[in-house]
Amino acid sequence: MGTVSWSVQRRLGTTDAVVLGLAAMLGTGVFAVWAPAAAAAGPWLLLAVVLAGVVAACNAASTADLAVAHPESGGGYVYGRERLSPGAGRLAGVAFLVGKTASAAAAAGVFGSYVLPSQPLPAAILVIVAATVLNTAGVRWTARGAYALVGGTLAVLLVVVVVGLLGPQVDTMASAATPEVERVAMPGGVLGVLTAAGLVFFAFAGYARIATLGEEVRDPDRTLRRAIAVALGIALVTYVLVAVALLVGLGAERLATEPAPLVALVDTGQASALGVLVRLGAAVAAGSALLSVLVGVSRTALAMARRRELPGALARVCSRGTPCWADLAGGVVAIVLAMLAGPVAAIALSACSVLVYYAVINLAALRLPRANRRWPAWTSVLGLLMCVGLAVLLPVQQVVITAAALAVGWVICTAFALRP
């Protein structure tokens, strides 16, 4: 693991960036977010999905413009620092690290619950270790693996949509044998729709992974803008179709009680042989999310360490051209979070942190000169307002935990930055 360079190589094209973004988006959320979102929004779940898509689109517009103006690793951390202030950049960086390590923990929890339901935690820890090791092998290898993972996930989701929309009508009342789904406090009503939108946003947030590839893509101006738009569009269409299929196939009441709604849909739709396929797809998607999300964590840590706001060892680029110590640190933190929180709690924590992250990005985008913007300023204003609103309407416990984590992380990073 000897140090050979302080920069990573530009070797990814538009398609590579799209697939890496989809690998982060079409992962944990589409298999785990529907029950808590349905519990909050009820039959208005589809509206929550559309609202989450609107927020994601606004955020994507701001991210794309900023990514072109600042084509380097670090994403919102760099944007906030360069366009607002070092303190704002630190807040974005800490929010990203907290949100994405929580996302990794959620992905590992989903993997464990689908692969080894009797002992999910050991399986979750094992898959985090495996993903961390693979990421140290380099982005090129990870990108290649993501092609197969994304293709498999989309195929499984297509099966679910077909069964939900075209299969026989099933009993929409929860079975007495259904395991108790992990629950967090939900407000219900109009606020419940907004809470659900915040939770569903978790499933869209993977396009941030594309922005962190600023130093690793060829022709950043063309590649980053196109990749973010294409990946987000594919994800939005996919989520709308899956939500409709679940509402038609299970109904809102039963969906809110199902810990594995996609499996429940194909099982109760007299397609039980496909249940194994869906479980395998969930495991593959969770592994895909881990591969891409943990890379994004390490690249943001790399950018912060370069500016002396995290320990200098995290800025070390090793012989394979990857920030290996940052990769290892991200894996360790993800394991700790997986041990402390279940998938639903981790999703809420991640969603709240990532909404704060995008609030900073939207604010930073408003500081761009008009010549550097391809999207109107009102998209950034709307994105900022919706990010703040959805964040504070998430379950109270996760909002409090997020606020505490961001405050502690910001103070620690500031202390590193103020060292002589």
PDB file of C-alpha atoms in Angstrom, residues 155-256:
ATOM      1  CA  ALA A 155     -34.429  -7.215 -14.403  1.00  0.00           C
ATOM      2  CA  VAL A 156     -35.689  -8.198 -10.946  1.00  0.00           C
ATOM      3  CA  LEU A 157     -37.648  -4.963 -10.567  1.00  0.00           C
ATOM      4  CA  LEU A 158     -39.234  -5.516 -13.979  1.00  0.00           C
ATOM      5  CA  VAL A 159     -40.469  -8.914 -12.775  1.00  0.00           C
ATOM      6  CA  VAL A 160     -41.963  -7.300  -9.666  1.00  0.00           C
ATOM      7  CA  VAL A 161     -43.732  -4.637 -11.740  1.00  0.00           C
ATOM      8  CA  VAL A 162     -45.196  -7.207 -14.131  1.00  0.00           C
ATOM      9  CA  VAL A 163     -46.448  -9.431 -11.282  1.00  0.00           C
ATOM     10  CA  GLY A 164     -47.901  -6.452  -9.393  1.00  0.00           C
ATOM     11  CA  LEU A 165     -49.712  -4.950 -12.369  1.00  0.00           C
ATOM     12  CA  LEU A 166     -50.704  -8.028 -14.356  1.00  0.00           C
ATOM     13  CA  GLY A 167     -50.780 -10.825 -11.785  1.00  0.00           C
ATOM     14  CA  PRO A 168     -53.902 -12.115  -9.999  1.00  0.00           C
ATOM     15  CA  GLN A 169     -55.466 -10.031  -7.221  1.00  0.00           C
ATOM     16  CA  VAL A 170     -54.026 -10.921  -3.814  1.00  0.00           C
ATOM     17  CA  ASP A 171     -55.191 -10.548  -0.226  1.00  0.00           C
ATOM     18  CA  THR A 172     -54.330  -6.995   0.775  1.00  0.00           C
ATOM     19  CA  MET A 173     -54.621  -7.733   4.513  1.00  0.00           C
ATOM     20  CA  ALA A 174     -51.392  -8.589   6.287  1.00  0.00           C
ATOM     21  CA  SER A 175     -50.935 -12.210   7.230  1.00  0.00           C
ATOM     22  CA  ALA A 176     -50.652 -13.152  10.866  1.00  0.00           C
ATOM     23  CA  ALA A 177     -47.381 -14.853   9.984  1.00  0.00           C
ATOM     24  CA  THR A 178     -45.839 -11.642   8.673  1.00  0.00           C
ATOM     25  CA  PRO A 179     -42.798 -10.595  10.755  1.00  0.00           C
ATOM     26  CA  GLU A 180     -43.110  -7.314  12.569  1.00  0.00           C
ATOM     27  CA  VAL A 181     -41.569  -4.582  10.453  1.00  0.00           C
ATOM     28  CA  GLU A 182     -39.093  -2.222  12.089  1.00  0.00           C
ATOM     29  CA  ARG A 183     -40.984   0.955  12.917  1.00  0.00           C
ATOM     30  CA  VAL A 184     -40.182   4.606  13.503  1.00  0.00           C
ATOM     31  CA  ALA A 185     -42.679   7.256  14.619  1.00  0.00           C
ATOM     32  CA  MET A 186     -44.725   8.622  11.691  1.00  0.00           C
ATOM     33  CA  PRO A 187     -46.976  11.734  11.738  1.00  0.00           C
ATOM     34  CA  GLY A 188     -49.645  10.710   9.181  1.00  0.00           C
ATOM     35  CA  GLY A 189     -51.873  13.027   7.121  1.00  0.00           C
ATOM     36  CA  VAL A 190     -50.373  15.757   4.928  1.00  0.00           C
ATOM     37  CA  LEU A 191     -47.253  15.801   7.064  1.00  0.00           C
ATOM     38  CA  GLY A 192     -47.072  12.058   6.606  1.00  0.00           C
ATOM     39  CA  VAL A 193     -46.851  12.487   2.823  1.00  0.00           C
ATOM     40  CA  LEU A 194     -43.943  14.892   3.300  1.00  0.00           C
ATOM     41  CA  THR A 195     -42.278  12.520   5.746  1.00  0.00           C
ATOM     42  CA  ALA A 196     -42.669   9.716   3.224  1.00  0.00           C
ATOM     43  CA  ALA A 197     -41.176  11.938   0.523  1.00  0.00           C
ATOM     44  CA  GLY A 198     -38.132  12.492   2.721  1.00  0.00           C
ATOM     45  CA  LEU A 199     -37.747   8.752   3.216  1.00  0.00           C
ATOM     46  CA  VAL A 200     -38.208   7.957  -0.491  1.00  0.00           C
ATOM     47  CA  PHE A 201     -35.628  10.636  -1.311  1.00  0.00           C
ATOM     48  CA  PHE A 202     -33.110   8.268   0.273  1.00  0.00           C
ATOM     49  CA  ALA A 203     -33.576   6.023  -2.760  1.00  0.00           C
ATOM     50  CA  PHE A 204     -32.731   8.866  -5.171  1.00  0.00           C
ATOM     51  CA  ALA A 205     -29.668  10.214  -3.415  1.00  0.00           C
ATOM     52  CA  GLY A 206     -27.188   7.940  -5.179  1.00  0.00           C
ATOM     53  CA  TYR A 207     -26.594  10.438  -7.974  1.00  0.00           C
ATOM     54  CA  ALA A 208     -24.324  12.260  -5.512  1.00  0.00           C
ATOM     55  CA  ARG A 209     -21.962   9.378  -6.211  1.00  0.00           C
ATOM     56  CA  ILE A 210     -21.537  10.745  -9.749  1.00  0.00           C
ATOM     57  CA  ALA A 211     -20.518  14.193  -8.516  1.00  0.00           C
ATOM     58  CA  THR A 212     -17.774  12.702  -6.323  1.00  0.00           C
ATOM     59  CA  LEU A 213     -16.157  11.304  -9.506  1.00  0.00           C
ATOM     60  CA  GLY A 214     -15.125  14.788 -10.649  1.00  0.00           C
ATOM     61  CA  GLU A 215     -11.443  13.867 -10.865  1.00  0.00           C
ATOM     62  CA  GLU A 216     -12.023  10.441 -12.405  1.00  0.00           C
ATOM     63  CA  VAL A 217     -14.226  11.149 -15.461  1.00  0.00           C
ATOM     64  CA  ARG A 218     -13.139  12.168 -18.936  1.00  0.00           C
ATOM     65  CA  ASP A 219     -14.531  15.500 -20.180  1.00  0.00           C
ATOM     66  CA  PRO A 220     -16.254  16.521 -16.904  1.00  0.00           C
ATOM     67  CA  ASP A 221     -18.382  19.277 -18.538  1.00  0.00           C
ATOM     68  CA  ARG A 222     -20.198  16.835 -20.811  1.00  0.00           C
ATOM     69  CA  THR A 223     -19.949  13.674 -18.722  1.00  0.00           C
ATOM     70  CA  LEU A 224     -21.186  14.889 -15.341  1.00  0.00           C
ATOM     71  CA  ARG A 225     -24.240  16.792 -16.614  1.00  0.00           C
ATOM     72  CA  ARG A 226     -25.401  13.977 -18.867  1.00  0.00           C
ATOM     73  CA  ALA A 227     -24.710  11.203 -16.382  1.00  0.00           C
ATOM     74  CA  ILE A 228     -26.646  12.838 -13.537  1.00  0.00           C
ATOM     75  CA  ALA A 229     -29.683  13.581 -15.739  1.00  0.00           C
ATOM     76  CA  VAL A 230     -29.799  10.108 -17.305  1.00  0.00           C
ATOM     77  CA  ALA A 231     -29.308   8.223 -14.037  1.00  0.00           C
ATOM     78  CA  LEU A 232     -31.974  10.265 -12.241  1.00  0.00           C
ATOM     79  CA  GLY A 233     -34.460   9.825 -15.073  1.00  0.00           C
ATOM     80  CA  ILE A 234     -34.045   6.044 -15.121  1.00  0.00           C
ATOM     81  CA  ALA A 235     -34.406   5.863 -11.336  1.00  0.00           C
ATOM     82  CA  LEU A 236     -37.556   8.036 -11.290  1.00  0.00           C
ATOM     83  CA  VAL A 237     -39.347   5.924 -13.887  1.00  0.00           C
ATOM     84  CA  THR A 238     -38.326   2.756 -12.059  1.00  0.00           C
ATOM     85  CA  TYR A 239     -39.545   3.936  -8.652  1.00  0.00           C
ATOM     86  CA  VAL A 240     -42.889   5.154  -9.980  1.00  0.00           C
ATOM     87  CA  LEU A 241     -43.526   1.789 -11.647  1.00  0.00           C
ATOM     88  CA  VAL A 242     -42.523  -0.164  -8.537  1.00  0.00           C
ATOM     89  CA  ALA A 243     -44.692   2.018  -6.270  1.00  0.00           C
ATOM     90  CA  VAL A 244     -47.717   1.582  -8.526  1.00  0.00           C
ATOM     91  CA  ALA A 245     -47.169  -2.183  -8.675  1.00  0.00           C
ATOM     92  CA  LEU A 246     -46.926  -2.455  -4.887  1.00  0.00           C
ATOM     93  CA  LEU A 247     -50.038  -0.362  -4.286  1.00  0.00           C
ATOM     94  CA  VAL A 248     -52.015  -2.374  -6.838  1.00  0.00           C
ATOM     95  CA  GLY A 249     -50.682  -5.735  -5.728  1.00  0.00           C
ATOM     96  CA  LEU A 250     -50.604  -5.351  -1.934  1.00  0.00           C
ATOM     97  CA  GLY A 251     -52.582  -2.232  -1.073  1.00  0.00           C
ATOM     98  CA  ALA A 252     -51.319   0.585   1.161  1.00  0.00           C
ATOM     99  CA  GLU A 253     -52.369  -1.074   4.432  1.00  0.00           C
ATOM    100  CA  ARG A 254     -50.539  -4.315   3.861  1.00  0.00           C
ATOM    101  CA  LEU A 255     -47.554  -2.599   2.244  1.00  0.00           C
ATOM    102  CA  ALA A 256     -47.019  -0.606   5.451  1.00  0.00           C
TER     103      ALA A 256
END
